[in-house]
PDB file of C-alpha atoms in Angstrom:
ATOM      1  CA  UNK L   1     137.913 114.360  88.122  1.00  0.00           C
ATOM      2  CA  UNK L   2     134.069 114.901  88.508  1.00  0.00           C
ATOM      3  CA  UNK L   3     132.183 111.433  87.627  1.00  0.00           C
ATOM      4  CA  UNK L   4     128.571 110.901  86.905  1.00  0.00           C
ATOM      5  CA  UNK L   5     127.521 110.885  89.860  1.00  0.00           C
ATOM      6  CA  UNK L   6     129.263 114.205  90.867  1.00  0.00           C
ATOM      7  CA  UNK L   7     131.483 112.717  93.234  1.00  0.00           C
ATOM      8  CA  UNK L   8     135.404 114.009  92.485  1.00  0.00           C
ATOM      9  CA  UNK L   9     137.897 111.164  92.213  1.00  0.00           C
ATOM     10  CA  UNK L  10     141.471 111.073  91.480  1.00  0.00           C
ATOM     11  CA  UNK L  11     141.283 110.127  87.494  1.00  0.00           C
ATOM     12  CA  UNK L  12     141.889 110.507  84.045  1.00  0.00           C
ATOM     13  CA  UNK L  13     140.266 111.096  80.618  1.00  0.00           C
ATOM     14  CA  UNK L  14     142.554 110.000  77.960  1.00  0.00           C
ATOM     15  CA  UNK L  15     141.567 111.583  74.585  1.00  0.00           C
ATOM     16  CA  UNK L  16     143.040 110.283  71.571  1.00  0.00           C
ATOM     17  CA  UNK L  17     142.526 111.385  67.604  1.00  0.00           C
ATOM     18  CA  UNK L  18     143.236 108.100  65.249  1.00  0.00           C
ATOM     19  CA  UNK L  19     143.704 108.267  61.064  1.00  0.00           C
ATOM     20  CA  UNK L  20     141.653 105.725  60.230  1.00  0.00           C
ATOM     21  CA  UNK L  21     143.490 104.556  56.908  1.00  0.00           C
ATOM     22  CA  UNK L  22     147.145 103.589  59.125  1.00  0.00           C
ATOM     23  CA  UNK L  23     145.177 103.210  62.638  1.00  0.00           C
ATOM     24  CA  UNK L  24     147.651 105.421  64.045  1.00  0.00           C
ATOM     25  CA  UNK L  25     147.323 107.725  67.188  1.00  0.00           C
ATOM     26  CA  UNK L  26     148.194 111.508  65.526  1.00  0.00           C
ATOM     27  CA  UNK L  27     146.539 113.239  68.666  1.00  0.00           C
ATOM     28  CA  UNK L  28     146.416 112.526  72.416  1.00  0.00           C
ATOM     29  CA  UNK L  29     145.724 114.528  75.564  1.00  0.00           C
ATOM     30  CA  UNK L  30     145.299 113.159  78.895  1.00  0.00           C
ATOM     31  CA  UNK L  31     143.366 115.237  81.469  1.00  0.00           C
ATOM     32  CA  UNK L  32     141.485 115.650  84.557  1.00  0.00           C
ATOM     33  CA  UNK L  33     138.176 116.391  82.638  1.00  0.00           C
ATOM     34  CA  UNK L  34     135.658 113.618  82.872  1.00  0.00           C
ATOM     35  CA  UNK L  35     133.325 114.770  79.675  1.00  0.00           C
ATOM     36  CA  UNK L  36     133.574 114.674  76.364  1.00  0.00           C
ATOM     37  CA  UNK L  37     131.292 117.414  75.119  1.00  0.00           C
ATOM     38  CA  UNK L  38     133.804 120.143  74.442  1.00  0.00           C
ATOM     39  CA  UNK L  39     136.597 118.619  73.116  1.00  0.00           C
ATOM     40  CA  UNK L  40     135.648 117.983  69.506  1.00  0.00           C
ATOM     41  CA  UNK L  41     136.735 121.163  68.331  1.00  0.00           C
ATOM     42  CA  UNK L  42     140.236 121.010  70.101  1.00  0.00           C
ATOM     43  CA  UNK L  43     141.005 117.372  69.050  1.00  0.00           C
ATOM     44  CA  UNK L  44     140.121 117.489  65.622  1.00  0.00           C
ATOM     45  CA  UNK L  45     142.324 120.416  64.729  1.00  0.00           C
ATOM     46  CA  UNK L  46     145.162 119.211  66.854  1.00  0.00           C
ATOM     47  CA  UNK L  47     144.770 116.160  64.298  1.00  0.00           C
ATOM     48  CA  UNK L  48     144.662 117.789  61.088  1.00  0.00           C
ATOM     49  CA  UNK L  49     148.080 119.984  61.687  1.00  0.00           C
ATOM     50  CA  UNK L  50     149.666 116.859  63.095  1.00  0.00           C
ATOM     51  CA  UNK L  51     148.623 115.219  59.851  1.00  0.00           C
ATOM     52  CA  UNK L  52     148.860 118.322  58.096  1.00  0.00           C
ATOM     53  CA  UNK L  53     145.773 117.759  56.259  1.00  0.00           C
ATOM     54  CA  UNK L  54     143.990 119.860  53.925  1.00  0.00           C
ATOM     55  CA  UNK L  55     140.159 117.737  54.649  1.00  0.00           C
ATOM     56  CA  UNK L  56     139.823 116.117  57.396  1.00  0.00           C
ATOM     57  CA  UNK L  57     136.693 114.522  58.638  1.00  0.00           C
ATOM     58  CA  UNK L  58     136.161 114.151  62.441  1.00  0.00           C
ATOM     59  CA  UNK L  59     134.068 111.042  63.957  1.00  0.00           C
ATOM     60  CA  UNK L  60     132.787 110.799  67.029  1.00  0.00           C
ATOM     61  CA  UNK L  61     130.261 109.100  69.297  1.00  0.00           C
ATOM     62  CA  UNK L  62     127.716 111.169  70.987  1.00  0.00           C
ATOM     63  CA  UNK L  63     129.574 112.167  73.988  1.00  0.00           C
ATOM     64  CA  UNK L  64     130.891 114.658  71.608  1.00  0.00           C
ATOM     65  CA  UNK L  65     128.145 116.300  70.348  1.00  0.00           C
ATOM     66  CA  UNK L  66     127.905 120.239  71.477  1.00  0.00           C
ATOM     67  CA  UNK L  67     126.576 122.771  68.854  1.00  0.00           C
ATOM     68  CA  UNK L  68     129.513 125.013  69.634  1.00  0.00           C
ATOM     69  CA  UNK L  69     132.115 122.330  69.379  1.00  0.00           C
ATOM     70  CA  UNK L  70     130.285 121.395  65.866  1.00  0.00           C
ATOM     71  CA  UNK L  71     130.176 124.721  64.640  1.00  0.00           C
ATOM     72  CA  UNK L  72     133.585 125.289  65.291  1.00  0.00           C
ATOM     73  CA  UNK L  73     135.110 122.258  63.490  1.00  0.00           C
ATOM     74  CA  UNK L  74     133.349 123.552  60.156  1.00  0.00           C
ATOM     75  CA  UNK L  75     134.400 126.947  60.713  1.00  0.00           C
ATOM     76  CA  UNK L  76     138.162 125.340  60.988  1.00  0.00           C
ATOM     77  CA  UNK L  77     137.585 123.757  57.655  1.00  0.00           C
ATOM     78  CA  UNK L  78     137.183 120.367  59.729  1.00  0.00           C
ATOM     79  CA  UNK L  79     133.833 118.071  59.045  1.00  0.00           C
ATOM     80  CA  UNK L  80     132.328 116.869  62.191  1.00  0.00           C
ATOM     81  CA  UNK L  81     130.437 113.678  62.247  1.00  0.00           C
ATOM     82  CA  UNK L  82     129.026 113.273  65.461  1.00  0.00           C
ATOM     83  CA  UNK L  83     125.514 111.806  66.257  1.00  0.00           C
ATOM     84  CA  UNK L  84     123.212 113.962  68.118  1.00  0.00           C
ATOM     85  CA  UNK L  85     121.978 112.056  71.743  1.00  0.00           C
ATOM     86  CA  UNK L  86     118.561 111.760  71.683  1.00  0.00           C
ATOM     87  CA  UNK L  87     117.839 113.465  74.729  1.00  0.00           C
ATOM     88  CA  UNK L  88     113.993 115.315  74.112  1.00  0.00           C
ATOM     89  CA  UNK L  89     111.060 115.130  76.719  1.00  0.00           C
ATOM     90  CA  UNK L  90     108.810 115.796  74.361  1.00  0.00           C
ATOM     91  CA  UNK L  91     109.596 112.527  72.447  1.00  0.00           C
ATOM     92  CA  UNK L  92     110.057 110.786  76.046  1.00  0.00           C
ATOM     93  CA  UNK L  93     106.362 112.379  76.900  1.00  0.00           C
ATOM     94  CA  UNK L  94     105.038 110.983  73.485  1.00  0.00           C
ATOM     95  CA  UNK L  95     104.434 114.118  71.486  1.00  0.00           C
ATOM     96  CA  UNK L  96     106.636 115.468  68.512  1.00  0.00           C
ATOM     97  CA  UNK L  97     110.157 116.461  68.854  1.00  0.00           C
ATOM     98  CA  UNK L  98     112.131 119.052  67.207  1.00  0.00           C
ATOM     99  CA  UNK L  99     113.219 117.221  64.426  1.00  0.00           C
ATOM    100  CA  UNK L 100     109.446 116.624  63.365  1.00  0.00           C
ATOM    101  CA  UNK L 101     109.384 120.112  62.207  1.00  0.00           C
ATOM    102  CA  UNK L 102     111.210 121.644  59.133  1.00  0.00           C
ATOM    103  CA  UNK L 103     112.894 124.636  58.632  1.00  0.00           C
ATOM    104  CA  UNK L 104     112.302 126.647  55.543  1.00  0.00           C
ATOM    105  CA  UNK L 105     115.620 128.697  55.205  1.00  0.00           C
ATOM    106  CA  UNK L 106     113.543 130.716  52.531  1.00  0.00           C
ATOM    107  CA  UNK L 107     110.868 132.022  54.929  1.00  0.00           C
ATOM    108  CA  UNK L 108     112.593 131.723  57.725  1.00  0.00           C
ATOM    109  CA  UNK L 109     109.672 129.578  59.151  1.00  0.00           C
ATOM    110  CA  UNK L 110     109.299 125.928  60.609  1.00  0.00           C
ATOM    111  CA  UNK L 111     106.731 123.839  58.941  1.00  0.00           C
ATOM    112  CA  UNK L 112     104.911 121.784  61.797  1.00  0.00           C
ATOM    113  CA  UNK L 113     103.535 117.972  61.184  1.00  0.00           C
ATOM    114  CA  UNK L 114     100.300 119.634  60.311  1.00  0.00           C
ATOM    115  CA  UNK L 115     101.690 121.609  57.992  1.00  0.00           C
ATOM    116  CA  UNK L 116     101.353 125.195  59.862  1.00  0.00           C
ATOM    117  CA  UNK L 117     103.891 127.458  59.753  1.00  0.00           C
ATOM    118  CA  UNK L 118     105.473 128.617  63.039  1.00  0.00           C
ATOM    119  CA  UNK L 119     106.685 132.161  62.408  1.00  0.00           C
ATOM    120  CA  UNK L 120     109.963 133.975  63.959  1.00  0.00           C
ATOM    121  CA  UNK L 121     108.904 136.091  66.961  1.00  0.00           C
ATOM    122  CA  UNK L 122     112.079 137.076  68.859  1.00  0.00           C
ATOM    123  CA  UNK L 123     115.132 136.217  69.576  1.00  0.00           C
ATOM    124  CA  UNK L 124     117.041 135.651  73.091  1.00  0.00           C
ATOM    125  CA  UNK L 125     120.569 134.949  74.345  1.00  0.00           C
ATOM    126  CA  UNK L 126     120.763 131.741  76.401  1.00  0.00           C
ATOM    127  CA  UNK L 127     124.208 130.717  77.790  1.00  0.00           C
ATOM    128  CA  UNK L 128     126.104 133.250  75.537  1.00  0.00           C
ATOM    129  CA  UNK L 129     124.217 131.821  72.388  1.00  0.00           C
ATOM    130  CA  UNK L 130     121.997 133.639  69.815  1.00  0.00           C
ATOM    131  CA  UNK L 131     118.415 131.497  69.679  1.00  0.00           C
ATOM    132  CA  UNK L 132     115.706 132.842  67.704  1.00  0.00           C
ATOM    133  CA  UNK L 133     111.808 131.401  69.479  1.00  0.00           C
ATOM    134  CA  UNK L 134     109.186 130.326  66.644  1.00  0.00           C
ATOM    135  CA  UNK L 135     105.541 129.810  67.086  1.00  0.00           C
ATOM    136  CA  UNK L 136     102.601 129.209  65.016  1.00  0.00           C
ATOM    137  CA  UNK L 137      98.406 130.975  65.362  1.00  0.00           C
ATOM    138  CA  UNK L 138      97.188 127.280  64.594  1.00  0.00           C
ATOM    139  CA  UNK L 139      98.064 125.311  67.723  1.00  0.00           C
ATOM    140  CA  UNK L 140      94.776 125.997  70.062  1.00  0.00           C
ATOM    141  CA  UNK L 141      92.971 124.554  66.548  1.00  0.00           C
ATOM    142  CA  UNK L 142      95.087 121.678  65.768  1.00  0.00           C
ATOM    143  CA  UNK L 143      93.922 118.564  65.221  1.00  0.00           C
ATOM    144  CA  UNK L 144      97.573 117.001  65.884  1.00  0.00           C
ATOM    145  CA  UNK L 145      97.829 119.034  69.250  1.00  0.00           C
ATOM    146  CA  UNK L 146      97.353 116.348  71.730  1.00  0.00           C
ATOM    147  CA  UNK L 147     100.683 114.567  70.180  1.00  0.00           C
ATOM    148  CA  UNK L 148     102.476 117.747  69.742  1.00  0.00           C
ATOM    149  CA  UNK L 149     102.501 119.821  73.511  1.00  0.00           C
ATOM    150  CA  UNK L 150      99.997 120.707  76.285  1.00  0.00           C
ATOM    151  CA  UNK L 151     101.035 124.083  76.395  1.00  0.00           C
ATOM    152  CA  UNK L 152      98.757 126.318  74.435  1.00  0.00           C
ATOM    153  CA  UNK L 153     101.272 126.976  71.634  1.00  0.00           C
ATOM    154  CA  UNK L 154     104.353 124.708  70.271  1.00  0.00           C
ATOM    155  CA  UNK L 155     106.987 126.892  70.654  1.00  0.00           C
ATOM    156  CA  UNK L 156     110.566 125.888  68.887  1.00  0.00           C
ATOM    157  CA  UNK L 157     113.915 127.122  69.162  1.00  0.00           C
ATOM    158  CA  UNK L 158     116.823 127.892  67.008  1.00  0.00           C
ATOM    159  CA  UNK L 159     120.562 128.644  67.451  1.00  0.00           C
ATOM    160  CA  UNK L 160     122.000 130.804  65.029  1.00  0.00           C
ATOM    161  CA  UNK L 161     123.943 127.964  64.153  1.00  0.00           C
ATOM    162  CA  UNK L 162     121.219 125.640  63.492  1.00  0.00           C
ATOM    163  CA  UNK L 163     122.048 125.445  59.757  1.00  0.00           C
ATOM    164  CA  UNK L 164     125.688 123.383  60.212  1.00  0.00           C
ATOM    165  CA  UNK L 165     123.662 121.042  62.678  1.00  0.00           C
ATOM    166  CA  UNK L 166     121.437 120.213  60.257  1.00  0.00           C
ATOM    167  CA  UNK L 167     123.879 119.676  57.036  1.00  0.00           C
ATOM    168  CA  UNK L 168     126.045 117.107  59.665  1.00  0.00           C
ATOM    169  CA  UNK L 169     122.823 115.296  59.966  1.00  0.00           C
ATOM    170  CA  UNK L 170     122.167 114.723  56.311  1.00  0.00           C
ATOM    171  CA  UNK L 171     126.169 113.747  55.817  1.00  0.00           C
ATOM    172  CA  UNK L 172     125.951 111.449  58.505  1.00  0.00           C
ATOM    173  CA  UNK L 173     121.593 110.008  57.161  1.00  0.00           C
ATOM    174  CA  UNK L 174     123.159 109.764  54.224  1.00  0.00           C
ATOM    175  CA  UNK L 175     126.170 107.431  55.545  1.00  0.00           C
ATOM    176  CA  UNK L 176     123.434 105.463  57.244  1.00  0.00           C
ATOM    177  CA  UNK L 177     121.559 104.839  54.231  1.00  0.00           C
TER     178      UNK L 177
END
């Protein structure tokens, strides 16, 4: 099994999928895998036809989250609650982060903390996934550009998937609040 610090050792990764109402085990695998990040998907339907459910909501921690994995529990009629890791340089490098820009579905634009629109310019496959690249005119004139990138232009990405990313998010603010 790989480890952390890429060294391979001779180990296991026991998975397990729990009803929370009985705390009983309906789902276990045991393999040679030491991550987490695409195994949502697989887990949480192996759960629902063991418990032959109709809805079934699947909780995880972070070392879950993967768009894919996400996207595919909804498109199973599963819903994924899995918090994203908090993983941006930008935030690390103190300037905005993705999430500080909003996504009008209507225009098909991101609104920036300024209030600019970044406009769709093209779109790319990265790693077998569809991502669209949005930029704005205003940047070079911004008054919020020193906390939002050095580059000349904030550029922002978006998987074609973006949309069931963001509803988990509100379902699982909401829970929060």
């Amino acid at each position: 099994m790989a480890t952390s610090t890429s060294r391979r050792l001779v180990g296991y990764n026991v998975r397990t999928a729990v009803d929370t109402r009985y705390h009983l085990i309906v789902a276990h695998e045991v393999t040679n895998q030491g991550s987490d990040r695409r195994q949502l998907a697989k887990m949480a339907k192996q759960a629902k036809e063991a418990m032959q459910a109709i809805h079934l909501e699947a909780i995880a921690d972070h070392g879950y989250f993967h768009g894919e994995e996400v996207w595919a529990c909804a498109e199973a009629g599963i819903v994924p609650l899995v918090s994203k890791p908090m993983t941006s340089s930008a935030k690390a490098e103190g300037h905005f982060d993705k999430e500080d820009f909003v996504f009008d579905p209507v225009a098909g634009e991101y609104v920036c903390p300024a209030g600019s629109r970044l406009i769709w310019r093209f779109f790319t496959t990265e790693c077998g996934a569809l991502i669209h690249k949005y930029w704005g005119f205003d940047c070079p004139r911004c008054a919020l550009k020193a906390q939002c990138t050095p580059s000349p232009y904030r550029r922002v990405t978006r998987w074609e998937h973006e949309d069931v990313l963001e509803e988990m998010q509100k379902r699982l603010d909401t829970r929060a609040a």
